[in-house]
PDB file of C-alpha atoms in Angstrom:
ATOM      1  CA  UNK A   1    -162.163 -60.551 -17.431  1.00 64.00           C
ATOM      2  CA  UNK A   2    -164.316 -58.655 -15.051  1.00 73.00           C
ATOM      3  CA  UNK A   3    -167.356 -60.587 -13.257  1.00 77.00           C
ATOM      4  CA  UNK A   4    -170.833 -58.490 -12.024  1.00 69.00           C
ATOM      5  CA  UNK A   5    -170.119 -57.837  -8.565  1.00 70.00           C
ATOM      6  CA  UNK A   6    -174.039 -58.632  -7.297  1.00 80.00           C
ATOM      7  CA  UNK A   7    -174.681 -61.390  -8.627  1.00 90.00           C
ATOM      8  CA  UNK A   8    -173.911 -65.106  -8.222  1.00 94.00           C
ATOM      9  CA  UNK A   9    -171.718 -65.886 -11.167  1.00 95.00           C
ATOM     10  CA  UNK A  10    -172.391 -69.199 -12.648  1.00 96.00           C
ATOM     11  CA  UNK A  11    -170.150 -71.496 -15.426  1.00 96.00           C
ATOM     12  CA  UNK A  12    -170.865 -74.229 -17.525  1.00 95.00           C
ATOM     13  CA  UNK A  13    -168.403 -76.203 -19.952  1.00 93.00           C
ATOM     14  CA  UNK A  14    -168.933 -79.571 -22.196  1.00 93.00           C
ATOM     15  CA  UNK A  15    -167.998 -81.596 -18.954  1.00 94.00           C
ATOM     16  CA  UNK A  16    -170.986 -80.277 -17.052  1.00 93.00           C
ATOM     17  CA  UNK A  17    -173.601 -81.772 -19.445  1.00 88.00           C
ATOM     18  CA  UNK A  18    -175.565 -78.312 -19.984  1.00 88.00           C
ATOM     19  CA  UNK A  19    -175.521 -77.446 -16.542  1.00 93.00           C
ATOM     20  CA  UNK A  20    -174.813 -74.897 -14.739  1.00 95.00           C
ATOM     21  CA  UNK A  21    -172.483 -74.184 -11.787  1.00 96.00           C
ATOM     22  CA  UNK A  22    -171.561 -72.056  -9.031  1.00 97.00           C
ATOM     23  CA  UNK A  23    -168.520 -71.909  -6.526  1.00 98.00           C
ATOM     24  CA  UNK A  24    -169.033 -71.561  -2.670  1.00 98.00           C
ATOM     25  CA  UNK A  25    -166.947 -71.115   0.403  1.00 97.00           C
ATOM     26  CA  UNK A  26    -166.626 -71.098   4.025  1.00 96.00           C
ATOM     27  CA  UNK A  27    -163.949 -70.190   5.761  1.00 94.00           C
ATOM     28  CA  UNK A  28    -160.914 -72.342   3.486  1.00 94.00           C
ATOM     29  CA  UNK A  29    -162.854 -74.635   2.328  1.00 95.00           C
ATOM     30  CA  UNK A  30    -164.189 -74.561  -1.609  1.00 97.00           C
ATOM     31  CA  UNK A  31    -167.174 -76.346  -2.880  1.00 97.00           C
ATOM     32  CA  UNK A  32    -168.527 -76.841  -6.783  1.00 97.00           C
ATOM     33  CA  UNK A  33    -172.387 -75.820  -5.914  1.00 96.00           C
ATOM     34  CA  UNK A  34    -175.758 -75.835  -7.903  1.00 94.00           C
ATOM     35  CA  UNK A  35    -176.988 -72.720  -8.329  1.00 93.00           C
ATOM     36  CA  UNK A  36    -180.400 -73.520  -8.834  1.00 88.00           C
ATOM     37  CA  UNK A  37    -182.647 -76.764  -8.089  1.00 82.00           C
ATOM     38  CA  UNK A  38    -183.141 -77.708 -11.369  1.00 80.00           C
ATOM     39  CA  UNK A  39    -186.748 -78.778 -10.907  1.00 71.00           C
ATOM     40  CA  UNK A  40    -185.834 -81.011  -7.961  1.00 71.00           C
ATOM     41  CA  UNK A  41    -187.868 -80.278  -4.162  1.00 62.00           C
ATOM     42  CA  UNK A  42    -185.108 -80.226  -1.510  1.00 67.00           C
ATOM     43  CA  UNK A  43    -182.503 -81.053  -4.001  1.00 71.00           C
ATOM     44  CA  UNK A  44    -178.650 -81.408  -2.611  1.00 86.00           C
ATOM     45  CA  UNK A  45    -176.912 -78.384  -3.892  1.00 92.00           C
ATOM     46  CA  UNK A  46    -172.920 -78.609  -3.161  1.00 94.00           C
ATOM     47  CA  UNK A  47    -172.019 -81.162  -5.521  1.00 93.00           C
ATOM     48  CA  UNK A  48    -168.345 -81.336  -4.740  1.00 94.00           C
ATOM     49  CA  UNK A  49    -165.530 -80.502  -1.986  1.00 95.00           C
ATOM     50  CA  UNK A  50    -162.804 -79.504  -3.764  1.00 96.00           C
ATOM     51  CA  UNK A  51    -159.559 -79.428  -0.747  1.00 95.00           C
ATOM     52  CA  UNK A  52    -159.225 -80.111   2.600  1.00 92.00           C
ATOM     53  CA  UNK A  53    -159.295 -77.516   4.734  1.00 88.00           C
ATOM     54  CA  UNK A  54    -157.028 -78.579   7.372  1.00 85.00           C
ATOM     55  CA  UNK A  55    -154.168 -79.063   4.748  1.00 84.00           C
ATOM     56  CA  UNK A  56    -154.653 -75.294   4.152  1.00 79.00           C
ATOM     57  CA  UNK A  57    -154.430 -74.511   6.998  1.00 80.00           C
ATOM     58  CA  UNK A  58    -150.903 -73.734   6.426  1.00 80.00           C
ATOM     59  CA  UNK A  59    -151.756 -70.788   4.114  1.00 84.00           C
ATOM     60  CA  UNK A  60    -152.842 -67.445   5.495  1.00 88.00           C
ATOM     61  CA  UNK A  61    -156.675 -66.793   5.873  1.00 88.00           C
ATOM     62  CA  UNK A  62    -156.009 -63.893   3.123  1.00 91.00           C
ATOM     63  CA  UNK A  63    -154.124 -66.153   0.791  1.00 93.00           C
ATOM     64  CA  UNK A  64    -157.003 -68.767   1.228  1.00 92.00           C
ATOM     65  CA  UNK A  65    -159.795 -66.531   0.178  1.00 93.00           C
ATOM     66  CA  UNK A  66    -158.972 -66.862  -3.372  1.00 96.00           C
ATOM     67  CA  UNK A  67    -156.801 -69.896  -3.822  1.00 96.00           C
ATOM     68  CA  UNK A  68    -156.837 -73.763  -2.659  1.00 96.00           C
ATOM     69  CA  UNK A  69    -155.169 -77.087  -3.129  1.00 96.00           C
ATOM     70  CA  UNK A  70    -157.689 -79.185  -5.758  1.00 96.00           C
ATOM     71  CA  UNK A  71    -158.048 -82.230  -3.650  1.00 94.00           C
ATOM     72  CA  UNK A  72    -161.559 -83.227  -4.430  1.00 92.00           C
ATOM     73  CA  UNK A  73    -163.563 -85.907  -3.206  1.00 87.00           C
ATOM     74  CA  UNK A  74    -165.100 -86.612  -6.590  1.00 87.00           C
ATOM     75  CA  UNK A  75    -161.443 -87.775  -8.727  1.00 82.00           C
ATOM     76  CA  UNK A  76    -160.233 -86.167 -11.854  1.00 87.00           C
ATOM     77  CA  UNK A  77    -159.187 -87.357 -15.331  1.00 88.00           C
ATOM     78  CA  UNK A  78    -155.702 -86.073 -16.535  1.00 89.00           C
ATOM     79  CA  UNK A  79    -156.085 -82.418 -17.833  1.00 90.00           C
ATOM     80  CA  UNK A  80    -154.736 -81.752 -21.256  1.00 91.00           C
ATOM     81  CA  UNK A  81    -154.930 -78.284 -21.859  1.00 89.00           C
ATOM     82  CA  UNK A  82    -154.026 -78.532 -25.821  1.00 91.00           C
ATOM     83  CA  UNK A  83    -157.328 -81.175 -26.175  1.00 91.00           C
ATOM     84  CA  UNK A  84    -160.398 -78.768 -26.457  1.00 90.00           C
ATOM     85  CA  UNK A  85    -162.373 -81.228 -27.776  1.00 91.00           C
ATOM     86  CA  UNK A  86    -162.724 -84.445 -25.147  1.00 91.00           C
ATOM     87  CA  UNK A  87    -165.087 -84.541 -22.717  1.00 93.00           C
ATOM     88  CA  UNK A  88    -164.752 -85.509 -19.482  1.00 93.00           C
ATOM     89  CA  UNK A  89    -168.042 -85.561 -17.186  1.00 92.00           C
ATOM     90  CA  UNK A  90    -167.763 -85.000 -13.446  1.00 90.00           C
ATOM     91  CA  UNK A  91    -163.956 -84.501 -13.683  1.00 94.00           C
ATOM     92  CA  UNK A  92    -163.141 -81.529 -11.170  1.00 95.00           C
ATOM     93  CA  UNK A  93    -159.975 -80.135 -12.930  1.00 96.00           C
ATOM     94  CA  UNK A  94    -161.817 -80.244 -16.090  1.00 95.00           C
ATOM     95  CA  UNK A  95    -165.065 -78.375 -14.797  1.00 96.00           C
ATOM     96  CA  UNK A  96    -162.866 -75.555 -13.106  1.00 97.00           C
ATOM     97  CA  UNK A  97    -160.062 -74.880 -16.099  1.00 96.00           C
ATOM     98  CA  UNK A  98    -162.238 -75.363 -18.968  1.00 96.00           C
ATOM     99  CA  UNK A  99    -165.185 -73.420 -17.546  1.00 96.00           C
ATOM    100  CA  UNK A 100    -166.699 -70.664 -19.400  1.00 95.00           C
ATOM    101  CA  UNK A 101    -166.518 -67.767 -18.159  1.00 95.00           C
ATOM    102  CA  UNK A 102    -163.077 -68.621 -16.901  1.00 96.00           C
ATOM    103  CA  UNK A 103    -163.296 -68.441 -13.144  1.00 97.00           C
ATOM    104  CA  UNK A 104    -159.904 -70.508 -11.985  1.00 97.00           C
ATOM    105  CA  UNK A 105    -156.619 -70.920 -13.476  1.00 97.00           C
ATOM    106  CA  UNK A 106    -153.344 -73.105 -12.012  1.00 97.00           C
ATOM    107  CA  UNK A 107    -150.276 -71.391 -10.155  1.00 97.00           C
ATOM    108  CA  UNK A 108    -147.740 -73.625 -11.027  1.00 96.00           C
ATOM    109  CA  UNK A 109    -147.348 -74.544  -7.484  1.00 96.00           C
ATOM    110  CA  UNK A 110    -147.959 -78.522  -6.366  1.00 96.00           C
ATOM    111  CA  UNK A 111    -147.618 -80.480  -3.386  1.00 94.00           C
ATOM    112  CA  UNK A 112    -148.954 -83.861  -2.057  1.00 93.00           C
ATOM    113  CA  UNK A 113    -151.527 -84.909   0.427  1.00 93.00           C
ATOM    114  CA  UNK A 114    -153.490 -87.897   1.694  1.00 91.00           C
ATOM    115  CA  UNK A 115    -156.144 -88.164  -1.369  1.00 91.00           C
ATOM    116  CA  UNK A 116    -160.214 -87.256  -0.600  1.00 89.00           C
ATOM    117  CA  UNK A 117    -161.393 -88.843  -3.376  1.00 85.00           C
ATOM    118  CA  UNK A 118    -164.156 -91.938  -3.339  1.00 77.00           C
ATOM    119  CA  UNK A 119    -161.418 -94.198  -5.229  1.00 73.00           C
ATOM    120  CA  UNK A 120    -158.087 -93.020  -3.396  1.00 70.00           C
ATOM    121  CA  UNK A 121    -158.537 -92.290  -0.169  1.00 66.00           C
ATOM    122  CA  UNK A 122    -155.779 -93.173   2.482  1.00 75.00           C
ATOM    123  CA  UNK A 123    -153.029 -93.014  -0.711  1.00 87.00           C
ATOM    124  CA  UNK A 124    -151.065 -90.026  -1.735  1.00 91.00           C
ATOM    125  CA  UNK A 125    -151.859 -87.834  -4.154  1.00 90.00           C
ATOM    126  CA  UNK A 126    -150.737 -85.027  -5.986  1.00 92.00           C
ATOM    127  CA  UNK A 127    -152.248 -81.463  -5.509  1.00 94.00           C
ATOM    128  CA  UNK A 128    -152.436 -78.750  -7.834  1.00 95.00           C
ATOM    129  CA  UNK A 129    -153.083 -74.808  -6.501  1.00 96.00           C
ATOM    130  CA  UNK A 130    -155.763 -73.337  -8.130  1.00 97.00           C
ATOM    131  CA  UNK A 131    -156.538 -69.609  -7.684  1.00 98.00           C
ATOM    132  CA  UNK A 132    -159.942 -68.389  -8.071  1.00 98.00           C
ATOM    133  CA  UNK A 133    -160.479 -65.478 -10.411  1.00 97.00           C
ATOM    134  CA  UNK A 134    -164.456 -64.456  -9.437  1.00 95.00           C
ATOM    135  CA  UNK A 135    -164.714 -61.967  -6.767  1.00 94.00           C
ATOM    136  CA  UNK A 136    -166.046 -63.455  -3.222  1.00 94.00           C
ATOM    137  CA  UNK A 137    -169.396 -61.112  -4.228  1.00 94.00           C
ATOM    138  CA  UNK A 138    -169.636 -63.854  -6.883  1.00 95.00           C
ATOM    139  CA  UNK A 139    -169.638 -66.942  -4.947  1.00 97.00           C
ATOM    140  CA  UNK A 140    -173.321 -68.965  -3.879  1.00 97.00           C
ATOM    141  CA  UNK A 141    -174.342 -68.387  -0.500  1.00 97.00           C
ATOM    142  CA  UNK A 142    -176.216 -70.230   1.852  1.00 97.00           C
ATOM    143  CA  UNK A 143    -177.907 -69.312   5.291  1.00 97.00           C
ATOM    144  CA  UNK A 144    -176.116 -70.034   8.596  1.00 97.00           C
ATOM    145  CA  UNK A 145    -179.180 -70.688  10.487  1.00 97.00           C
ATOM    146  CA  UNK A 146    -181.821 -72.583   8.510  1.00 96.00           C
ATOM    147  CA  UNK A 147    -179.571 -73.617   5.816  1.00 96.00           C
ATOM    148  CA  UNK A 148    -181.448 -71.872   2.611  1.00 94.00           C
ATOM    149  CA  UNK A 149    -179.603 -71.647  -0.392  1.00 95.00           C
ATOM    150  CA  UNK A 150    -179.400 -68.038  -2.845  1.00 93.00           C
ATOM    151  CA  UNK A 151    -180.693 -68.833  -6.729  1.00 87.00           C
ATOM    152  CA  UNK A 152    -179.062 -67.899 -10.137  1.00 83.00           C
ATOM    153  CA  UNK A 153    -181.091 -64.962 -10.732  1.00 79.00           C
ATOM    154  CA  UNK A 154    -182.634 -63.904  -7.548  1.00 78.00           C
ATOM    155  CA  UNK A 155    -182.859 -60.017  -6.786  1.00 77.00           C
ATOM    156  CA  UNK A 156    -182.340 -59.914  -2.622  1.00 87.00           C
ATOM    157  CA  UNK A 157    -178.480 -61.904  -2.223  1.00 93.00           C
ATOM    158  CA  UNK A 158    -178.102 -62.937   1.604  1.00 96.00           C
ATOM    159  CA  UNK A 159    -176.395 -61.003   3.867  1.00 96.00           C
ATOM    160  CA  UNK A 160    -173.128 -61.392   5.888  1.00 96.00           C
ATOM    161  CA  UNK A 161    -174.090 -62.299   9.619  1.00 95.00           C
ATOM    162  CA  UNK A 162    -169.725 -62.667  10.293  1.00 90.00           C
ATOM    163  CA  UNK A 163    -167.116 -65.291  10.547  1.00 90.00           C
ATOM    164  CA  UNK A 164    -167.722 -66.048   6.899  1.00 94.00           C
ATOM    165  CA  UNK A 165    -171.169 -67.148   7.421  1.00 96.00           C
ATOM    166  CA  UNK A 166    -174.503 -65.038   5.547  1.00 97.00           C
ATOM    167  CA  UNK A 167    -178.297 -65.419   6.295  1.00 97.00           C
ATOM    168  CA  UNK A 168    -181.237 -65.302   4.357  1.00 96.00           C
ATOM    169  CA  UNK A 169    -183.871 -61.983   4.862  1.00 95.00           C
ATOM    170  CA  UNK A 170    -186.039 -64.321   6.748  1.00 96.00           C
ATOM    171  CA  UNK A 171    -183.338 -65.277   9.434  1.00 97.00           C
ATOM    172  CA  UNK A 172    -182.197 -61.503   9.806  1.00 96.00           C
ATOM    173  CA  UNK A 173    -185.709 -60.122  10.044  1.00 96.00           C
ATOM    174  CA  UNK A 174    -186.123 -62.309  13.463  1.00 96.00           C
ATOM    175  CA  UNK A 175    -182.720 -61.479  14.608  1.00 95.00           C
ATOM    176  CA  UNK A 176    -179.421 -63.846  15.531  1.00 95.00           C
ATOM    177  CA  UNK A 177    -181.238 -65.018  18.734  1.00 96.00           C
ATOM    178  CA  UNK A 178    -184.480 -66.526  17.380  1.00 97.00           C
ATOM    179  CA  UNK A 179    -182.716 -67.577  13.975  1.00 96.00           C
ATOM    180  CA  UNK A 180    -180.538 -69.812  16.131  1.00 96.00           C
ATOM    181  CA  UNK A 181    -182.886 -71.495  18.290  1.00 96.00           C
ATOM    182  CA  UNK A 182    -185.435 -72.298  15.042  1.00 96.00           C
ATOM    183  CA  UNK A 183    -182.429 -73.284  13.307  1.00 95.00           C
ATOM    184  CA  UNK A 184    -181.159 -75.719  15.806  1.00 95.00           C
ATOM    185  CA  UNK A 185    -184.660 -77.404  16.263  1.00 96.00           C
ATOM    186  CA  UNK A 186    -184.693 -77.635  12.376  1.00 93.00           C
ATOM    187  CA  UNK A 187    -181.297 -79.344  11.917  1.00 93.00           C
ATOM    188  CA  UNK A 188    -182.281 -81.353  14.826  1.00 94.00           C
ATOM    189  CA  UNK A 189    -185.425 -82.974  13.423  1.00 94.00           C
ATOM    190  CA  UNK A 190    -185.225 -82.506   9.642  1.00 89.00           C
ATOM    191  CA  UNK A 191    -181.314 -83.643   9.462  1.00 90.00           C
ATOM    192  CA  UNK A 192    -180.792 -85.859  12.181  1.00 92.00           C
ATOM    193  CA  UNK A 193    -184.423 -87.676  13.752  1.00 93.00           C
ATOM    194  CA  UNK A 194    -186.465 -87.991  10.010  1.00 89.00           C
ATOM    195  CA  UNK A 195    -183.586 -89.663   7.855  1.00 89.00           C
ATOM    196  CA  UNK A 196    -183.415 -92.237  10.983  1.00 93.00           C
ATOM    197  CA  UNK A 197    -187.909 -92.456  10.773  1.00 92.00           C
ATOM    198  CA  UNK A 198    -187.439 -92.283   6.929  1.00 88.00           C
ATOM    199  CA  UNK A 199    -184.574 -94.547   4.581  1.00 85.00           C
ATOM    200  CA  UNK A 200    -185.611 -91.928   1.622  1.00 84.00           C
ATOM    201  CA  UNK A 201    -185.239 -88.867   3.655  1.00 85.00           C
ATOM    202  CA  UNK A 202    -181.673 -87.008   3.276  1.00 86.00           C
ATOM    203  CA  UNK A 203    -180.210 -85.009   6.004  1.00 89.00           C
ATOM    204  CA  UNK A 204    -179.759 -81.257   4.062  1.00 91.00           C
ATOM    205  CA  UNK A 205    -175.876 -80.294   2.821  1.00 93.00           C
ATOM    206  CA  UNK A 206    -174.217 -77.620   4.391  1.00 95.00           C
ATOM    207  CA  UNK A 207    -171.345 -75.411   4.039  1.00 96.00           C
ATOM    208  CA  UNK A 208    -171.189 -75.416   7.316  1.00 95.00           C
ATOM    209  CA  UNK A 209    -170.703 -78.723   8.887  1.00 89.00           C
ATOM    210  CA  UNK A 210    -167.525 -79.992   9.558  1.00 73.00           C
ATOM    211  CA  UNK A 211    -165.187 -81.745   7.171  1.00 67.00           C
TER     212      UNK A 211
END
C-alpha cells in the first residue's frame, strides 16, 4: 500500500473506539500518539511507549528506523489474527495489526525482555518485532524546543532541526539559539515549578525526555 508522503498518516480500528491515531519516534524509541486534541486544552498526546529503547539498542540505527520490539507500557490481550470480530480496547498489538490503513505487520522474529507494562513490570516477557510500514514522512512530529505538537490536517509540517529532533515555524523563525533558551525557561516553569504550585496541573509529554 503506498502512504502520502506529506502528511501525517493517521489509523483507526474497532479497538480504538472511533479514534484516531498516529505513530511517532525519536531516535529508537516508538510511541502510539494523538494526532489531534480532540477538543481537550493542553491535552497529553503520546498515549503509549511501545519498546524500550535501550533493549534496541542492539539493532543498528538503520534497522531501528522502521522496526522495534512491542514492549509497551500499556499490556496487550492475546492477538488472534483469524478473530476479526472481538474487540479489544487499549490493547497495543491489537491497535497496530488490526489498524486500518495497515501501518505495521510482525517479522516472525521474538525474544524476551524485562516487561514495561503497568501490570508486569520487573517479570519477563515475551517480545514480538514489529516493522513499521508508513514512511518516517508519515510519522507525528513534535517541536524540540517548546514542545508543540503537528495536527491531522495541518498545511505547514515541522521541520527537521537534526539528531532526529524537528521544530515548529515559530522556533525556526527565532533561530536554534533563542528557541533554546525560551524553551528551557518554559519546561522549567510550566513542567517542573506549576505541577508542584498546582495538584491539577500536568507537566507536558515529550518525545524527548528520557525513558
Amino acid at each position: 500500500m503506498s502512504f502520502p508522503t506529506d502528511e501525517v498518516i493517521t489509523f483507526s480500528s474497532r479497538h480504538t473506539g472511533g479514534i484516531s491515531l498516529s505513530l511517532s519516534r525519536y531516535h529508537r524509541q516508538w510511541f502510539i500518539t494523538f494526532p489531534r486534541a480532540y477538543g481537550m486544552i493542553a491535552p497529553q498526546r503520546i498515549s503509549k511507549s511501545l519498546n524500550d529503547p535501550k533493549a534496541a539498542s542492539s539493532e543498528t540505527e538503520e534497522h531501528s528506523r522502521n522496526h522495534f520490539w512491542l514492549n509497551s507500557t500499556v499490556p496487550s490481550s492475546p492477538y488472534d489474527p483469524e478473530d476479526t470480530e472481538s474487540k479489544h480496547i487499549g490493547s497495543t498489538i491489537h491497535e497496530l495489526l488490526d489498524a486500518d490503513p495497515k501501518i505495521a505487520r510482525l517479522t516472525g522474529r521474538k525474544r524476551m525482555e524485562v516487561s514495561r507494562a503497568y501490570d508486569g513490570e520487573g517479570k519477563e516477557t515475551e517480545c514480538l518485532e514489529v516493522e513499521v510500514l508508513i514512511p518516517e514522512s508519515g510519522l507525528l512530529n513534535q517541536c524540540y524546543y517548546c514542545l508543540a505538537w503537528e495536527v491531522q490536517g495541518q498545511e505547514q509540517r515541522f521541520k527537521s532541526c537534526g539528531d532526529d529532533a524537528f521544530w515548529c515555524s515559530s522556533c525556526e523563525s527565532k533561530g536554534a539559539v533563542a528557541s533554546s533558551v525560551s524553551g528551557t525557561l518554559e519546561k522549567l516553569t510550566r513542567d517542573k515549578i506549576f505541577p508542584l504550585i498546582d495538584k491539577n496541573t500536568e507537566a507536558r509529554d515529550s518525545l524527548y525526555a528520557s525513558p
